[in-house]
Amino acid sequence: MDGSQPASRTGTVVAVLAVAGIVASLMQTLIVPLIGELPTLLHTSAGNASWAVTATLLAAAVTTPAIGRLADLHGKKPMLLVCVVPLVAGSVVCATAGSLAPMVIGRGLQGIGAAMVPIGISTLRDVLPPEKLGSAIALISSSLGIGGALGLPVSAAVAQHANWHVLFWAAGALSLVVGALVWAFIPSVPARATGRFDVPGALGLGSGLVCLLLAISKGADWGWGSGTILGLFAAAVLVLLAWAWWELRSASPLVDLRVTARGQVLLTNAASIVVGFAMYASALIAPQLLQLPKATGYGLGQSMQAAGLWMAPAGLMMMLVSPLGAKLSAARTPKTTLVVGSLVIAAGYGTSLALMSSVWGLLVVSIVINSGVALAYGAMPALIMGAVPLSETGSANSFNTLMRSIGTTLSAAVVGVVLSHLTTGFGPVALPSLVGFRTGMVIGCAVSLTAAAVASSIPLRRADTPTPPN
């Protein structure tokens, strides 16, 4: 597609990719309202039930870089359609599950579909005219927040008022609709990359990531000083070093580390880890504060469904703010937008210390933080695509998405440790204390300021960035 294509056609492409991103991200939050009930529903322990969440994270992290590279080699549209298959299959498996094993398998399959977001963003560079690119990138990036915003209240309502299997049947139906839309409206563009798919590279990166992310996500449960966790960290280091050695010598690497080492790409990926950490901290803290009993003195006493509804406006705000980020990038560069976004996130965490004592105050905090996330998430793909060849946009964007996933995993581990250690007694139960929540918010603020510092050091050449709209 080029600039001669009608505006309606361009708008349809962006809308379809946004819907695809929303559905793929919705899978991440779909199960959140069920977490407390999963041990009963699946006839297992709470520790085992947590694998229904961990499996999605691991599958997404391990497969996204490989699917991104395949998109460069074989075309974006075919791989978007391929991603629909595990979304549908995983939803059906979960919908028919009555025990832990099929639920974990189904959730892992759903995680594979997460690659639709970075591939969708990469598709934009192939099919949109330059003047439309900036705003479209920002919108697709914001679909992550929109999917989460819709997923929480809808899944909470279904969990409270209907059979929980309905959630997954609906997810499968939505995935089929996405597949039909992609088939009908996304144009096919010839693949730009050449060479073979790097199977050893994919296996090496996948193995290293499984070790790393499993150690981070299970460290609190298994003990940070346990032999298993230390062994996983050691294995991750060794495997990833061997993987890097292989990639630097491969004629057709999974991830071109020489391109990744360019200042603009390297520091954008570093900022992505930190922004991912900052974004996820509030997503962990706010729902807990909303649902804790008022009798604690700081809990806000909301039901599961009400908490989801209170969180929804913050996610939807990402869609409203994303066009502003595109305009700021057009006027200043995406680097500036990333810095501003990080500072806005820090401001949200800073104001939380005064506002977290009321539902409305926490809503304001969440809206400010997500507004900053929208700015930052819209800027990062633009920075990445402005520094890599057209033949590597799928791989580079997928690797950037992986960096964000590592950030969110680190956030879950750190905030989890803080809240589990800073507790207060509430009858026979130990609950996270107000000091614990405040400490988590302060950490989020500090990390956001770190993200701003990293982003400000990105060596940007204006001519390298995609041209956003005026």
C-alpha positions as CSV (number, residue, x, y, z in Angstrom):
1,M,0.0,0.0,0.0
2,D,1.2,3.5,-0.7
3,G,0.1,7.1,-0.4
4,S,-2.2,6.7,-3.4
5,Q,-4.5,4.3,-1.5
6,P,-7.8,5.8,-0.3
7,A,-7.9,7.0,3.3
8,S,-10.8,4.6,4.0
9,R,-8.6,1.6,3.1
10,T,-5.8,3.0,5.3
11,G,-8.2,3.5,8.2
12,T,-9.6,-0.1,7.8
13,V,-6.1,-1.6,8.0
14,V,-5.3,0.4,11.2
15,A,-8.6,-0.5,12.8
16,V,-8.2,-4.2,12.1
17,L,-4.7,-4.3,13.5
18,A,-5.9,-2.4,16.6
19,V,-8.7,-4.9,17.1
20,A,-6.2,-7.7,16.7
21,G,-3.9,-6.1,19.3
22,I,-6.8,-5.6,21.7
23,V,-7.9,-9.3,21.5
24,A,-4.4,-10.6,21.9
25,S,-3.8,-8.4,25.0
26,L,-7.2,-9.2,26.4
27,M,-5.9,-12.8,26.8
28,Q,-3.4,-11.6,29.3
29,T,-6.0,-10.2,31.8
30,L,-8.8,-12.6,31.0
31,I,-7.9,-14.9,33.8
32,V,-7.0,-12.3,36.5
33,P,-10.4,-12.3,38.2
34,L,-10.4,-16.1,38.4
35,I,-6.9,-16.4,40.1
36,G,-8.3,-16.6,43.6
37,E,-10.8,-19.3,42.6
38,L,-8.5,-21.4,40.3
39,P,-7.4,-23.8,43.0
40,T,-11.0,-24.8,43.6
41,L,-12.0,-24.7,39.9
42,L,-9.1,-26.9,38.9
43,H,-8.9,-29.1,42.0
44,T,-5.3,-28.1,42.7
45,S,-3.1,-26.0,45.1
46,A,-2.7,-22.2,44.8
47,G,1.0,-22.7,43.9
48,N,0.1,-25.0,41.0
49,A,-2.8,-22.9,39.8
50,S,-0.4,-19.9,39.3
51,W,1.0,-21.9,36.4
52,A,-2.1,-20.8,34.5
53,V,-0.6,-17.3,34.5
54,T,3.1,-18.2,34.3
55,A,2.5,-20.4,31.2
56,T,1.1,-17.4,29.2
57,L,4.0,-15.2,30.1
58,L,6.6,-17.8,29.2
59,A,5.0,-18.8,25.9
60,A,4.7,-15.2,24.8
61,A,8.3,-14.4,25.7
62,V,9.8,-17.5,24.1
63,T,7.8,-17.5,20.9
64,T,7.5,-13.7,20.1
65,P,11.1,-13.2,18.8
66,A,10.8,-16.4,16.6
67,I,7.5,-15.4,15.2
68,G,8.8,-11.9,14.5
69,R,11.7,-13.3,12.5
70,L,9.3,-15.6,10.6
71,A,7.2,-12.6,9.7
72,D,10.3,-10.9,8.2
73,L,11.1,-14.0,6.2
74,H,7.6,-15.1,5.1
75,G,5.4,-12.1,5.3
76,K,3.5,-10.2,8.0
77,K,0.0,-11.2,7.0
78,P,0.7,-15.0,7.0
79,M,2.2,-14.8,10.4
80,L,-0.7,-12.7,11.8
81,L,-3.0,-15.5,10.6
82,V,-0.7,-18.1,12.1
83,C,-1.0,-16.3,15.5
84,V,-4.8,-16.7,15.3
85,V,-4.5,-20.5,15.4
86,P,-3.1,-20.8,18.9
87,L,-5.4,-18.1,20.2
88,V,-8.4,-20.1,19.1
89,A,-7.0,-23.5,20.0
90,G,-5.9,-22.3,23.5
91,S,-9.3,-20.7,24.1
92,V,-11.1,-24.0,23.2
93,V,-8.7,-26.0,25.4
94,C,-9.3,-23.7,28.4
95,A,-13.0,-23.6,27.8
96,T,-13.2,-27.4,28.1
97,A,-10.6,-27.7,30.9
98,G,-11.6,-29.2,34.3
99,S,-8.1,-29.7,35.7
100,L,-4.8,-28.0,35.8
101,A,-2.9,-29.6,32.9
102,P,-5.2,-28.6,30.0
103,M,-5.7,-25.2,31.5
104,V,-1.9,-24.6,31.5
105,I,-1.6,-25.9,28.0
106,G,-4.4,-23.7,26.8
107,R,-3.0,-20.6,28.5
108,G,0.4,-21.4,26.9
109,L,-1.2,-21.5,23.5
110,Q,-3.0,-18.2,24.1
111,G,0.4,-16.7,25.1
112,I,1.8,-17.5,21.6
113,G,-0.9,-15.2,20.1
114,A,0.7,-12.2,21.9
115,A,3.1,-11.8,18.9
116,M,0.2,-10.3,17.0
117,V,0.9,-6.9,18.6
118,P,4.6,-6.4,17.5
119,I,3.9,-8.0,14.1
120,G,0.9,-5.6,13.6
121,I,3.1,-2.6,14.4
122,S,5.7,-3.9,11.9
123,T,3.0,-4.3,9.3
124,L,2.2,-0.6,9.5
125,R,5.6,0.3,8.1
126,D,5.0,-1.9,5.0
127,V,1.4,-0.8,4.2
128,L,0.9,2.8,5.4
129,P,2.1,6.0,3.8
130,P,4.7,7.9,6.0
131,E,2.4,10.6,7.0
132,K,0.0,8.1,8.6
133,L,2.6,6.0,10.4
134,G,3.2,7.8,13.6
135,S,-0.4,8.0,14.8
136,A,-1.1,4.4,13.7
137,I,1.9,3.1,15.7
138,A,0.7,4.9,18.7
139,L,-2.8,3.5,18.4
140,I,-1.7,-0.1,17.9
141,S,0.7,0.3,20.9
142,S,-2.2,1.6,23.0
143,S,-4.2,-1.5,22.2
144,L,-2.3,-3.2,25.0
145,G,-3.9,-1.0,27.5
146,I,-7.3,-1.1,25.9
147,G,-7.4,-4.9,25.9
148,G,-6.5,-4.9,29.6
149,A,-9.1,-2.3,30.4
150,L,-11.8,-4.3,28.7
151,G,-10.7,-7.6,29.9
152,L,-10.7,-7.0,33.7
153,P,-14.3,-5.8,34.1
154,V,-15.8,-8.1,31.5
155,S,-14.1,-11.2,32.8
156,A,-15.0,-10.2,36.4
157,A,-18.7,-9.8,35.5
158,V,-18.7,-13.1,33.7
159,A,-16.9,-14.8,36.6
160,Q,-19.4,-13.5,39.1
161,H,-22.6,-14.1,37.1
162,A,-22.0,-17.0,34.7
163,N,-20.0,-20.1,34.2
164,W,-16.3,-19.3,33.9
165,H,-15.9,-21.5,30.8
166,V,-18.0,-18.8,28.9
167,L,-14.9,-16.5,29.1
168,F,-12.8,-18.8,27.0
169,W,-15.5,-19.7,24.5
170,A,-16.0,-15.9,23.9
171,A,-12.2,-15.5,23.6
172,G,-12.1,-18.2,20.9
173,A,-15.0,-16.6,19.0
174,L,-13.3,-13.2,19.1
175,S,-10.1,-14.7,17.9
176,L,-11.9,-16.2,14.9
177,V,-13.4,-12.8,14.1
178,V,-9.9,-11.3,14.2
179,G,-8.6,-14.0,11.8
180,A,-11.4,-13.3,9.3
181,L,-10.7,-9.5,9.5
182,V,-7.0,-10.0,8.9
183,W,-7.7,-12.3,6.0
184,A,-10.1,-9.9,4.4
185,F,-8.5,-6.5,5.0
186,I,-4.8,-6.7,5.6
187,P,-2.9,-6.5,2.3
188,S,-0.2,-9.0,1.5
189,V,3.3,-7.5,1.1
190,P,6.3,-9.5,-0.1
191,A,8.7,-10.5,2.5
192,R,11.8,-8.3,2.6
193,A,14.2,-10.5,4.5
194,T,16.2,-13.3,2.9
195,G,18.0,-16.4,4.3
196,R,16.9,-19.3,6.5
197,F,15.2,-19.3,9.8
198,D,17.7,-19.7,12.6
199,V,16.5,-22.8,14.4
200,P,19.5,-23.1,16.8
201,G,19.1,-19.4,17.6
202,A,15.4,-19.8,18.4
203,L,16.0,-22.8,20.6
204,G,18.9,-21.1,22.4
205,L,17.0,-17.8,23.0
206,G,13.9,-19.7,24.1
207,S,15.8,-22.0,26.5
208,G,17.6,-19.0,28.1
209,L,14.4,-17.0,28.5
210,V,12.6,-19.9,30.1
211,C,15.4,-20.2,32.7
212,L,15.5,-16.5,33.3
213,L,11.8,-15.7,33.5
214,L,11.0,-18.9,35.4
215,A,13.6,-17.9,38.0
216,I,12.3,-14.4,38.3
217,S,8.6,-15.3,38.4
218,K,9.0,-18.3,40.8
219,G,11.8,-16.9,43.0
220,A,9.5,-15.8,45.8
221,D,7.6,-19.2,45.9
222,W,10.7,-21.4,45.6
223,G,13.1,-19.3,47.6
224,W,15.6,-16.8,46.1
225,G,18.5,-18.6,47.6
226,S,17.3,-22.1,46.7
227,G,19.4,-24.4,44.5
228,T,16.7,-24.5,41.9
229,I,16.4,-20.7,41.5
230,L,20.2,-20.2,41.5
231,G,20.6,-23.0,39.0
232,L,18.1,-21.4,36.7
233,F,19.8,-18.0,36.9
234,A,23.2,-19.7,36.2
235,A,21.7,-21.7,33.3
236,A,20.1,-18.5,31.9
237,V,23.5,-16.7,31.8
238,L,25.3,-19.6,30.2
239,V,22.7,-20.3,27.6
240,L,22.2,-16.7,26.6
241,L,25.9,-16.1,26.3
242,A,26.2,-19.1,24.1
243,W,23.2,-17.9,22.1
244,A,24.8,-14.5,21.6
245,W,28.0,-16.2,20.4
246,W,26.0,-18.2,17.9
247,E,24.0,-15.2,16.7
248,L,27.1,-13.1,16.0
249,R,28.5,-15.9,13.8
250,S,25.2,-16.9,12.0
251,A,24.7,-15.8,8.4
252,S,21.0,-15.4,9.1
253,P,20.5,-14.8,12.8
254,L,17.2,-14.8,14.6
255,V,18.2,-11.4,16.1
256,D,20.8,-9.3,14.4
257,L,22.8,-8.3,17.5
258,R,24.9,-5.9,15.6
259,V,21.8,-3.9,14.7
260,T,20.5,-4.4,18.3
261,A,23.8,-2.9,19.6
262,R,23.2,0.4,17.8
263,G,22.8,3.1,20.3
264,Q,19.2,4.0,19.3
265,V,18.1,0.4,19.4
266,L,20.1,-0.7,22.5
267,L,19.0,2.2,24.7
268,T,15.4,2.0,23.5
269,N,15.3,-1.6,24.5
270,A,16.9,-0.8,27.8
271,A,14.2,1.9,28.3
272,S,11.5,-0.6,27.4
273,I,12.6,-2.9,30.3
274,V,12.3,-0.1,32.8
275,V,9.0,1.3,31.4
276,G,7.6,-2.2,31.4
277,F,8.6,-2.5,35.1
278,A,7.0,0.9,35.9
279,M,3.8,0.2,34.0
280,Y,3.2,-3.2,35.7
281,A,3.8,-2.0,39.3
282,S,0.6,0.1,39.3
283,A,-1.3,-2.8,37.7
284,L,-0.4,-5.0,40.6
285,I,-1.0,-2.5,43.4
286,A,-4.2,-0.7,42.4
287,P,-6.5,-3.7,42.1
288,Q,-5.4,-5.0,45.5
289,L,-5.9,-1.6,47.2
290,L,-9.4,-1.4,45.6
291,Q,-10.5,-4.8,46.9
292,L,-9.0,-4.9,50.4
293,P,-11.7,-4.4,53.1
294,K,-12.3,-0.9,54.4
295,A,-11.8,-2.3,57.9
296,T,-8.0,-2.4,57.3
297,G,-8.0,1.4,57.4
298,Y,-6.6,1.8,53.9
299,G,-8.4,-0.7,51.7
300,L,-11.2,0.7,49.5
301,G,-13.7,-2.2,49.9
302,Q,-14.6,-2.7,46.2
303,S,-16.0,-5.9,44.7
304,M,-14.0,-7.7,42.0
305,Q,-16.3,-6.4,39.3
306,A,-16.3,-2.8,40.7
307,A,-12.5,-2.9,40.9
308,G,-12.4,-3.8,37.2
309,L,-14.7,-1.0,36.3
310,W,-12.7,1.5,38.3
311,M,-9.5,0.4,36.4
312,A,-11.2,0.5,33.0
313,P,-11.0,4.3,32.4
314,A,-7.2,4.3,32.9
315,G,-6.8,1.7,30.1
316,L,-9.1,3.5,27.8
317,M,-7.2,6.7,28.4
318,M,-4.3,5.2,26.5
319,M,-6.4,5.3,23.3
320,L,-7.2,9.0,23.9
321,V,-3.6,10.0,24.7
322,S,-1.9,8.1,21.9
323,P,-2.7,10.7,19.1
324,L,-1.1,13.4,21.3
325,G,2.0,11.3,21.6
326,A,2.1,11.0,17.8
327,K,1.8,14.8,17.4
328,L,4.6,15.3,20.0
329,S,6.8,12.9,18.1
330,A,6.1,14.8,14.9
331,A,7.0,18.1,16.5
332,R,10.0,16.9,18.6
333,T,11.0,13.2,17.8
334,P,9.9,10.0,19.5
335,K,12.8,10.3,21.9
336,T,11.2,13.4,23.4
337,T,7.8,11.5,23.7
338,L,9.5,8.6,25.5
339,V,11.1,11.0,28.0
340,V,7.9,12.9,28.6
341,G,5.9,9.6,28.9
342,S,8.4,8.3,31.5
343,L,8.1,11.6,33.5
344,V,4.3,11.5,33.4
345,I,4.4,7.9,34.8
346,A,6.7,9.2,37.6
347,A,4.3,12.1,38.3
348,G,1.5,9.5,38.6
349,Y,3.4,7.5,41.2
350,G,4.4,10.6,43.0
351,T,0.9,11.9,43.4
352,S,-0.3,8.5,44.6
353,L,1.2,9.1,48.0
354,A,-1.4,11.7,48.5
355,L,-4.3,10.3,46.5
356,M,-4.3,6.5,47.2
357,S,-6.7,6.8,50.2
358,S,-9.8,7.2,48.0
359,V,-11.3,5.4,45.0
360,W,-11.4,8.6,43.0
361,G,-7.9,9.5,44.0
362,L,-6.6,6.1,42.9
363,L,-8.5,6.5,39.6
364,V,-6.7,9.7,39.0
365,V,-3.4,8.1,39.7
366,S,-4.1,5.2,37.3
367,I,-5.2,7.6,34.6
368,V,-2.0,9.7,34.9
369,I,0.3,6.6,34.9
370,N,-1.5,5.0,31.9
371,S,-1.3,8.3,30.0
372,G,2.4,8.2,30.4
373,V,2.5,4.6,29.4
374,A,0.6,5.5,26.2
375,L,3.1,8.1,25.3
376,A,6.1,5.8,26.0
377,Y,4.6,2.7,24.3
378,G,3.8,4.7,21.2
379,A,7.3,6.1,21.0
380,M,9.3,2.9,21.4
381,P,8.3,1.1,18.2
382,A,8.9,4.3,16.2
383,L,12.4,4.6,17.6
384,I,13.1,0.9,16.8
385,M,11.7,1.0,13.3
386,G,13.6,4.3,12.6
387,A,16.9,2.5,13.3
388,V,16.5,-0.9,11.6
389,P,16.2,-2.0,8.0
390,L,12.8,-2.8,6.5
391,S,13.8,-6.4,6.4
392,E,14.1,-6.6,10.2
393,T,11.1,-4.7,11.5
394,G,9.3,-7.8,12.6
395,S,12.2,-9.3,14.4
396,A,13.3,-5.9,16.0
397,N,9.8,-5.0,17.2
398,S,9.3,-8.5,18.6
399,F,12.6,-8.3,20.5
400,N,11.5,-4.9,21.8
401,T,8.2,-6.5,23.0
402,L,10.3,-9.2,24.7
403,M,12.2,-6.4,26.6
404,R,9.0,-5.0,27.9
405,S,7.9,-8.5,29.0
406,I,11.2,-8.9,31.0
407,G,10.4,-5.6,32.7
408,T,6.9,-6.6,33.7
409,T,8.2,-9.9,35.0
410,L,10.8,-8.1,37.1
411,S,8.1,-5.8,38.3
412,A,5.9,-8.7,39.4
413,A,8.8,-10.2,41.3
414,V,10.0,-7.0,43.1
415,V,6.5,-5.7,44.0
416,G,5.5,-9.2,45.1
417,V,8.5,-9.4,47.4
418,V,7.7,-5.9,48.8
419,L,4.1,-6.6,49.5
420,S,4.7,-10.1,50.9
421,H,7.3,-8.8,53.4
422,L,5.6,-5.5,54.5
423,T,2.4,-6.9,55.9
424,T,-0.1,-6.3,58.7
425,G,-2.3,-8.6,60.6
426,F,-6.0,-8.7,59.8
427,G,-7.6,-11.3,61.9
428,P,-5.9,-14.6,61.1
429,V,-4.7,-13.3,57.8
430,A,-1.5,-11.3,56.9
431,L,-2.3,-8.6,54.3
432,P,0.0,-6.2,52.5
433,S,0.3,-3.1,54.7
434,L,-0.1,0.6,53.7
435,V,3.7,0.9,54.1
436,G,4.1,-1.9,51.6
437,F,1.8,-0.2,49.0
438,R,3.5,3.1,49.5
439,T,6.9,1.5,49.1
440,G,5.7,-0.1,45.8
441,M,4.6,3.3,44.6
442,V,7.9,4.9,45.5
443,I,9.7,2.2,43.6
444,G,7.5,2.8,40.6
445,C,8.4,6.5,40.7
446,A,12.1,5.8,41.0
447,V,12.0,3.4,38.1
448,S,10.1,5.8,35.9
449,L,12.7,8.5,36.5
450,T,15.3,6.0,35.6
451,A,13.4,5.3,32.4
452,A,13.4,9.0,31.6
453,A,17.2,9.2,32.2
454,V,17.8,6.2,29.9
455,A,15.5,7.6,27.2
456,S,17.2,11.0,27.3
457,S,20.5,9.4,26.5
458,I,19.3,7.7,23.3
459,P,21.5,9.0,20.4
460,L,18.8,9.9,17.9
461,R,19.2,11.1,14.3
462,R,15.9,12.8,13.3
463,A,16.3,11.5,9.7
464,D,16.2,7.9,10.9
465,T,12.7,8.1,12.5
466,P,9.5,7.3,10.7
467,T,7.6,10.5,9.8
468,P,4.6,10.9,12.1
469,P,1.6,13.0,11.1
470,N,1.5,16.7,11.5
